[in-house]
Amino acid sequence: MSISGTATADESTVAGHYDALDRFYREIWGEHVHHGLWSTGRESPAQATRAMIDLVAEAARLPPQARVIDVGCGYGGTSRVLAAEHGCDVTGFTLSAAQAAWARAQGGTPRFEVRSWLENELPDGEADAVVAIESLSHMVDKPLAFSQAARVLKAGGRFVLVDWFASEAPNAAERRLLLAPIAREGRLPTLCSVSEYERMLGRAGFRVERTQDFRPLAPHRTWGIVARRLARRLATDAQARRFLLGPENPDRAFALSLARIPLALRTGTLRLVMIAAERS
Ligand SMILES: C[S@@+](CC[C@H](N)C(=O)[O-])C[C@H]1O[C@@H](n2cnc3c(N)ncnc32)[C@H](O)[C@@H]1O
């Protein structure tokens, strides 16, 4: 059952969130705005972040010189890895002009567009793979996001997504205290369950090949790293303190999620899951 975040999490609100917090994301998260994964527990934050990209690339089974679309590309970190290390021809889409400007300034071959994935205007049937790391939950129309992926892919092309999900049957307290505020503060119009995505993918013309719940890889550890970096920043930078915690910042409530999200991930109320599907 999906959780409703907020009626105001439309595209301009999501774009405004990432544009307004551009400096915060770059300084605290770096070029990858997604969770890390720890299989030994000894990985550095950079290695843990990289582990997610490697799993996505493996699940995408990229052919040589693959044409890849990075949906919700953020600062283009994944796009650059796929281009530089897998020889892919990559186009990334983000709603945030600040993210695209920074991504373009890094050079390399990927192209970055400030445009909604829901209105991407790519040609039909040319992509080998579509990847979407922690971006689809921001989108108001999930079926349209999936049908766009099906439209731009070649037959047999692959769609690999990683996203935030609600557990299949959260109780009232989990919904009220964890999932609804996480969706609201994170600008997620709806937080779906894995089975809802699997059904939508089927309807869009995909065959789901692999569903991997990342809970055993301790993604909640990411939030400890973010909280420590943020605390350091707030302790040493008065301007950052005024900006992030000041009443004029509509996104300051997101700071509360720093406690909620890891708790929800640890208990399995919130799930971070990769789904790999083939376009039939
Ligand atoms: C949490 S960030 C993830 C960024 C990137 N995938 C990464 O892993 O670093 C979410 C991204 O989704 C993008 N996004 C959200 N809704 C979108 C839409 N409708 N069209 C294109 N991008 C969208 C945001 O602009 C942002 O870049």
Short mmCIF file of C-alpha atoms and ligand atoms in Angstrom, two decimals:
data_model
loop_
_atom_site.label_atom_id
_atom_site.label_comp_id
_atom_site.label_asym_id
_atom_site.label_seq_id
_atom_site.Cartn_x
_atom_site.Cartn_y
_atom_site.Cartn_z
CA MET A 1 0.00 0.00 0.00
CA SER A 2 1.53 3.33 -0.97
CA ILE A 3 2.09 6.16 1.50
CA SER A 4 1.11 9.64 0.47
CA GLY A 5 3.80 12.23 1.10
CA THR A 6 2.50 15.63 0.26
CA ALA A 7 0.33 17.16 -2.38
CA THR A 8 3.00 19.82 -2.85
CA ALA A 9 5.82 17.43 -3.83
CA ASP A 10 5.38 18.37 -7.46
CA GLU A 11 8.28 18.81 -9.88
CA SER A 12 8.92 22.46 -9.08
CA THR A 13 9.08 21.65 -5.35
CA VAL A 14 11.55 18.80 -5.98
CA ALA A 15 13.64 21.04 -8.25
CA GLY A 16 13.52 23.81 -5.64
CA HIS A 17 14.62 21.38 -2.90
CA TYR A 18 17.74 20.29 -4.81
CA ASP A 19 18.55 23.79 -6.06
CA ALA A 20 18.18 25.37 -2.61
CA LEU A 21 20.22 22.64 -0.90
CA ASP A 22 22.80 22.37 -3.69
CA ARG A 23 25.72 23.39 -1.50
CA PHE A 24 24.55 21.19 1.37
CA TYR A 25 24.26 18.13 -0.88
CA ARG A 26 27.66 18.69 -2.48
CA GLU A 27 29.43 19.33 0.80
CA ILE A 28 27.76 16.63 2.85
CA TRP A 29 26.92 13.94 0.28
CA GLY A 30 29.46 14.67 -2.45
CA GLU A 31 28.87 13.81 -6.10
CA HIS A 32 26.73 10.73 -5.28
CA VAL A 33 23.41 11.47 -3.63
CA HIS A 34 22.54 7.86 -2.81
CA HIS A 35 23.09 5.30 -0.07
CA GLY A 36 26.24 3.30 0.45
CA LEU A 37 26.32 -0.49 0.83
CA TRP A 38 28.58 -2.38 3.21
CA SER A 39 29.23 -6.06 2.62
CA THR A 40 32.21 -6.43 5.00
CA GLY A 41 31.45 -3.45 7.21
CA ARG A 42 35.02 -2.18 6.69
CA GLU A 43 34.39 -0.22 3.50
CA SER A 44 35.11 3.51 3.46
CA PRO A 45 32.15 5.78 2.65
CA ALA A 46 33.50 6.18 -0.90
CA GLN A 47 33.80 2.40 -1.38
CA ALA A 48 30.31 1.83 0.03
CA THR A 49 28.83 4.43 -2.32
CA ARG A 50 30.65 2.91 -5.23
CA ALA A 51 29.32 -0.56 -4.35
CA MET A 52 25.80 0.52 -5.25
CA ILE A 53 26.88 1.77 -8.70
CA ASP A 54 28.77 -1.48 -9.35
CA LEU A 55 25.69 -3.55 -8.48
CA VAL A 56 23.50 -1.43 -10.75
CA ALA A 57 26.01 -1.69 -13.63
CA GLU A 58 26.24 -5.46 -13.20
CA ALA A 59 22.43 -5.83 -13.15
CA ALA A 60 22.18 -3.69 -16.31
CA ARG A 61 24.34 -6.22 -18.23
CA LEU A 62 25.63 -3.44 -20.44
CA PRO A 63 26.60 -4.32 -24.01
CA PRO A 64 29.72 -2.66 -25.49
CA GLN A 65 29.20 1.07 -26.11
CA ALA A 66 25.81 0.85 -24.50
CA ARG A 67 23.43 3.76 -24.86
CA VAL A 68 22.35 4.46 -21.25
CA ILE A 69 19.87 6.89 -19.72
CA ASP A 70 20.48 7.96 -16.11
CA VAL A 71 17.09 9.00 -14.76
CA GLY A 72 17.35 11.51 -11.92
CA CYS A 73 21.11 11.76 -12.37
CA GLY A 74 21.83 14.26 -9.58
CA TYR A 75 25.42 15.47 -9.94
CA GLY A 76 26.10 12.86 -12.60
CA GLY A 77 28.33 10.62 -10.48
CA THR A 78 26.82 7.39 -11.82
CA SER A 79 26.76 8.73 -15.40
CA ARG A 80 30.48 9.48 -15.23
CA VAL A 81 31.37 6.01 -13.91
CA LEU A 82 29.29 4.32 -16.62
CA ALA A 83 30.87 6.48 -19.33
CA ALA A 84 34.49 6.34 -18.15
CA GLU A 85 34.68 2.73 -16.95
CA HIS A 86 32.05 0.90 -19.01
CA GLY A 87 32.39 2.87 -22.26
CA CYS A 88 28.73 3.91 -22.23
CA ASP A 89 27.14 6.79 -24.08
CA VAL A 90 25.13 8.39 -21.26
CA THR A 91 22.42 11.02 -21.03
CA GLY A 92 21.34 12.11 -17.56
CA PHE A 93 18.11 13.84 -16.58
CA THR A 94 17.64 15.99 -13.49
CA LEU A 95 15.09 18.58 -12.44
CA SER A 96 17.78 20.67 -10.79
CA ALA A 97 19.57 23.33 -12.82
CA ALA A 98 22.24 23.59 -10.07
CA GLN A 99 22.98 19.85 -10.29
CA ALA A 100 23.18 19.88 -14.09
CA ALA A 101 25.50 22.91 -14.10
CA TRP A 102 27.88 21.21 -11.67
CA ALA A 103 27.68 17.91 -13.57
CA ARG A 104 28.48 19.60 -16.90
CA ALA A 105 31.44 21.40 -15.34
CA GLN A 106 33.08 18.04 -14.52
CA GLY A 107 33.69 17.33 -18.22
CA GLY A 108 33.64 13.83 -19.66
CA THR A 109 31.25 12.50 -22.27
CA PRO A 110 27.86 12.32 -20.50
CA ARG A 111 25.22 14.86 -21.51
CA PHE A 112 22.98 16.34 -18.82
CA GLU A 113 19.50 17.71 -19.36
CA VAL A 114 17.40 19.77 -16.99
CA ARG A 115 14.11 18.19 -17.88
CA SER A 116 11.51 15.95 -16.33
CA TRP A 117 11.88 12.28 -17.13
CA LEU A 118 8.12 12.17 -17.53
CA GLU A 119 8.48 14.46 -20.60
CA ASN A 120 11.90 13.36 -21.80
CA GLU A 121 11.31 13.53 -25.60
CA LEU A 122 13.93 10.85 -26.29
CA PRO A 123 13.37 8.77 -29.43
CA ASP A 124 11.62 5.41 -29.14
CA GLY A 125 13.56 2.17 -28.79
CA GLU A 126 17.18 3.41 -28.86
CA ALA A 127 18.47 2.84 -25.33
CA ASP A 128 20.20 -0.33 -24.14
CA ALA A 129 19.66 0.46 -20.47
CA VAL A 130 17.81 2.88 -18.24
CA VAL A 131 19.11 3.28 -14.69
CA ALA A 132 17.36 5.22 -11.94
CA ILE A 133 19.09 5.46 -8.58
CA GLU A 134 16.91 6.82 -5.78
CA SER A 135 14.95 9.14 -8.06
CA LEU A 136 11.64 7.49 -8.98
CA SER A 137 10.06 7.97 -5.56
CA HIS A 138 10.17 11.73 -6.25
CA MET A 139 7.94 11.33 -9.31
CA VAL A 140 4.24 12.04 -9.17
CA ASP A 141 3.26 9.58 -11.90
CA LYS A 142 5.09 6.28 -11.42
CA PRO A 143 3.25 4.38 -14.21
CA LEU A 144 4.25 7.14 -16.63
CA ALA A 145 7.89 6.96 -15.42
CA PHE A 146 7.88 3.21 -16.16
CA SER A 147 6.15 3.53 -19.52
CA GLN A 148 8.72 6.16 -20.53
CA ALA A 149 11.48 3.68 -19.68
CA ALA A 150 9.74 1.00 -21.75
CA ARG A 151 9.29 3.42 -24.64
CA VAL A 152 12.92 4.54 -24.90
CA LEU A 153 14.42 1.04 -24.47
CA LYS A 154 15.19 -1.43 -27.24
CA ALA A 155 13.42 -4.79 -26.97
CA GLY A 156 15.53 -6.78 -24.50
CA GLY A 157 16.91 -3.56 -22.98
CA ARG A 158 17.20 -3.34 -19.22
CA PHE A 159 15.75 -1.09 -16.59
CA VAL A 160 17.59 -1.09 -13.27
CA LEU A 161 16.14 0.98 -10.48
CA VAL A 162 17.06 1.49 -6.85
CA ASP A 163 14.44 3.18 -4.76
CA TRP A 164 12.97 3.81 -1.32
CA PHE A 165 9.94 1.63 -0.55
CA ALA A 166 7.40 1.29 2.21
CA SER A 167 7.18 -2.21 3.70
CA GLU A 168 4.27 -4.25 2.36
CA ALA A 169 1.98 -3.79 5.37
CA PRO A 170 3.14 -1.02 7.71
CA ASN A 171 1.08 -0.56 10.86
CA ALA A 172 -0.57 2.75 11.76
CA ALA A 173 2.33 3.92 13.98
CA GLU A 174 4.94 3.10 11.32
CA ARG A 175 2.92 5.04 8.77
CA ARG A 176 2.30 8.06 10.99
CA LEU A 177 5.66 8.34 12.74
CA LEU A 178 8.05 7.15 10.06
CA LEU A 179 6.80 6.72 6.51
CA ALA A 180 4.49 9.72 6.11
CA PRO A 181 6.99 12.24 7.58
CA ILE A 182 9.88 10.71 5.60
CA ALA A 183 7.85 11.07 2.41
CA ARG A 184 6.80 14.60 3.30
CA GLU A 185 10.24 15.84 4.36
CA GLY A 186 12.00 14.04 1.50
CA ARG A 187 9.67 15.51 -1.15
CA LEU A 188 8.33 12.10 -2.15
CA PRO A 189 4.76 12.39 -3.44
CA THR A 190 4.19 8.67 -2.82
CA LEU A 191 6.22 5.93 -1.23
CA CYS A 192 5.17 2.62 -2.82
CA SER A 193 5.73 -1.00 -1.83
CA VAL A 194 7.96 -3.31 -3.87
CA SER A 195 4.96 -5.34 -5.04
CA GLU A 196 3.30 -2.16 -6.33
CA TYR A 197 6.40 -1.35 -8.44
CA GLU A 198 6.56 -4.94 -9.69
CA ARG A 199 2.92 -4.76 -10.82
CA MET A 200 3.45 -1.37 -12.51
CA LEU A 201 6.56 -2.69 -14.27
CA GLY A 202 4.61 -5.67 -15.58
CA ARG A 203 1.88 -3.39 -16.90
CA ALA A 204 4.51 -1.18 -18.61
CA GLY A 205 5.90 -4.20 -20.52
CA PHE A 206 8.76 -5.32 -18.27
CA ARG A 207 9.66 -8.75 -16.98
CA VAL A 208 11.17 -8.42 -13.50
CA GLU A 209 14.38 -10.46 -13.32
CA ARG A 210 15.83 -9.58 -9.94
CA THR A 211 14.66 -7.88 -6.79
CA GLN A 212 17.33 -7.29 -4.16
CA ASP A 213 16.58 -5.80 -0.77
CA PHE A 214 19.72 -3.99 0.39
CA ARG A 215 18.92 -4.31 4.12
CA PRO A 216 21.67 -6.94 4.70
CA LEU A 217 24.16 -4.43 3.25
CA ALA A 218 23.47 -1.92 6.03
CA PRO A 219 22.47 1.17 3.97
CA HIS A 220 21.35 2.86 7.23
CA ARG A 221 25.05 3.48 7.97
CA THR A 222 24.95 6.21 5.33
CA TRP A 223 22.91 8.37 7.69
CA GLY A 224 25.47 8.17 10.47
CA ILE A 225 28.06 9.49 8.01
CA VAL A 226 25.72 12.26 6.85
CA ALA A 227 24.87 13.22 10.44
CA ARG A 228 28.55 13.38 11.44
CA ARG A 229 29.49 15.48 8.41
CA LEU A 230 26.53 17.76 9.01
CA ALA A 231 27.35 18.19 12.72
CA ARG A 232 30.92 19.13 11.81
CA ARG A 233 29.66 21.65 9.29
CA LEU A 234 27.16 23.21 11.65
CA ALA A 235 29.74 23.43 14.41
CA THR A 236 32.26 25.25 12.26
CA ASP A 237 30.19 27.34 9.85
CA ALA A 238 27.78 29.96 11.16
CA GLN A 239 26.51 30.74 7.68
CA ALA A 240 25.60 27.07 7.10
CA ARG A 241 23.87 27.06 10.50
CA ARG A 242 21.78 30.10 9.64
CA PHE A 243 20.90 28.73 6.21
CA LEU A 244 20.11 25.13 7.14
CA LEU A 245 18.30 25.77 10.39
CA GLY A 246 16.84 29.23 9.75
CA PRO A 247 13.06 29.69 9.48
CA GLU A 248 13.38 30.93 5.89
CA ASN A 249 14.60 27.52 4.74
CA PRO A 250 11.51 25.46 3.81
CA ASP A 251 13.65 22.31 3.77
CA ARG A 252 14.93 22.53 7.34
CA ALA A 253 12.42 19.85 8.41
CA PHE A 254 14.46 17.43 6.30
CA ALA A 255 17.03 17.48 9.12
CA LEU A 256 14.52 15.57 11.28
CA SER A 257 14.62 12.75 8.75
CA LEU A 258 18.27 12.22 9.67
CA ALA A 259 16.96 10.33 12.68
CA ARG A 260 13.83 8.82 11.16
CA ILE A 261 15.31 7.33 8.00
CA PRO A 262 18.02 5.13 9.58
CA LEU A 263 15.53 3.90 12.19
CA ALA A 264 12.99 3.05 9.47
CA LEU A 265 15.68 1.30 7.40
CA ARG A 266 16.93 -0.73 10.34
CA THR A 267 13.46 -1.90 11.26
CA GLY A 268 12.52 -2.70 7.66
CA THR A 269 9.64 -0.18 7.67
CA LEU A 270 11.50 1.68 4.93
CA ARG A 271 13.27 -0.49 2.38
CA LEU A 272 16.03 0.27 -0.10
CA VAL A 273 15.61 -2.15 -2.97
CA MET A 274 17.07 -2.70 -6.44
CA ILE A 275 14.79 -4.05 -9.16
CA ALA A 276 16.21 -5.14 -12.52
CA ALA A 277 13.75 -5.73 -15.33
CA GLU A 278 13.91 -6.60 -19.01
CA ARG A 279 11.87 -4.84 -21.68
CA SER A 280 9.94 -7.54 -23.48
C1 LIG B 1 18.39 11.54 -4.44
S1 LIG B 1 18.83 12.30 -5.94
C2 LIG B 1 19.68 10.96 -6.71
C3 LIG B 1 20.69 11.44 -7.69
C4 LIG B 1 21.55 10.40 -8.39
N1 LIG B 1 20.77 9.34 -8.98
C5 LIG B 1 22.60 9.84 -7.47
O1 LIG B 1 22.47 8.66 -7.15
O2 LIG B 1 23.51 10.56 -7.11
C6 LIG B 1 17.29 12.38 -6.83
C7 LIG B 1 17.38 12.96 -8.22
O3 LIG B 1 16.16 12.70 -8.91
C8 LIG B 1 15.90 13.80 -9.76
N2 LIG B 1 14.48 13.79 -10.16
C9 LIG B 1 13.39 13.73 -9.37
N3 LIG B 1 12.27 13.76 -10.12
C10 LIG B 1 12.67 13.83 -11.41
C11 LIG B 1 11.99 13.92 -12.67
N4 LIG B 1 10.66 13.92 -12.75
N5 LIG B 1 12.73 13.99 -13.80
C12 LIG B 1 14.09 13.99 -13.74
N6 LIG B 1 14.79 13.91 -12.59
C13 LIG B 1 14.08 13.85 -11.44
C14 LIG B 1 16.32 14.98 -8.94
O4 LIG B 1 16.48 16.12 -9.75
C15 LIG B 1 17.63 14.44 -8.35
O5 LIG B 1 18.66 14.66 -9.27
#
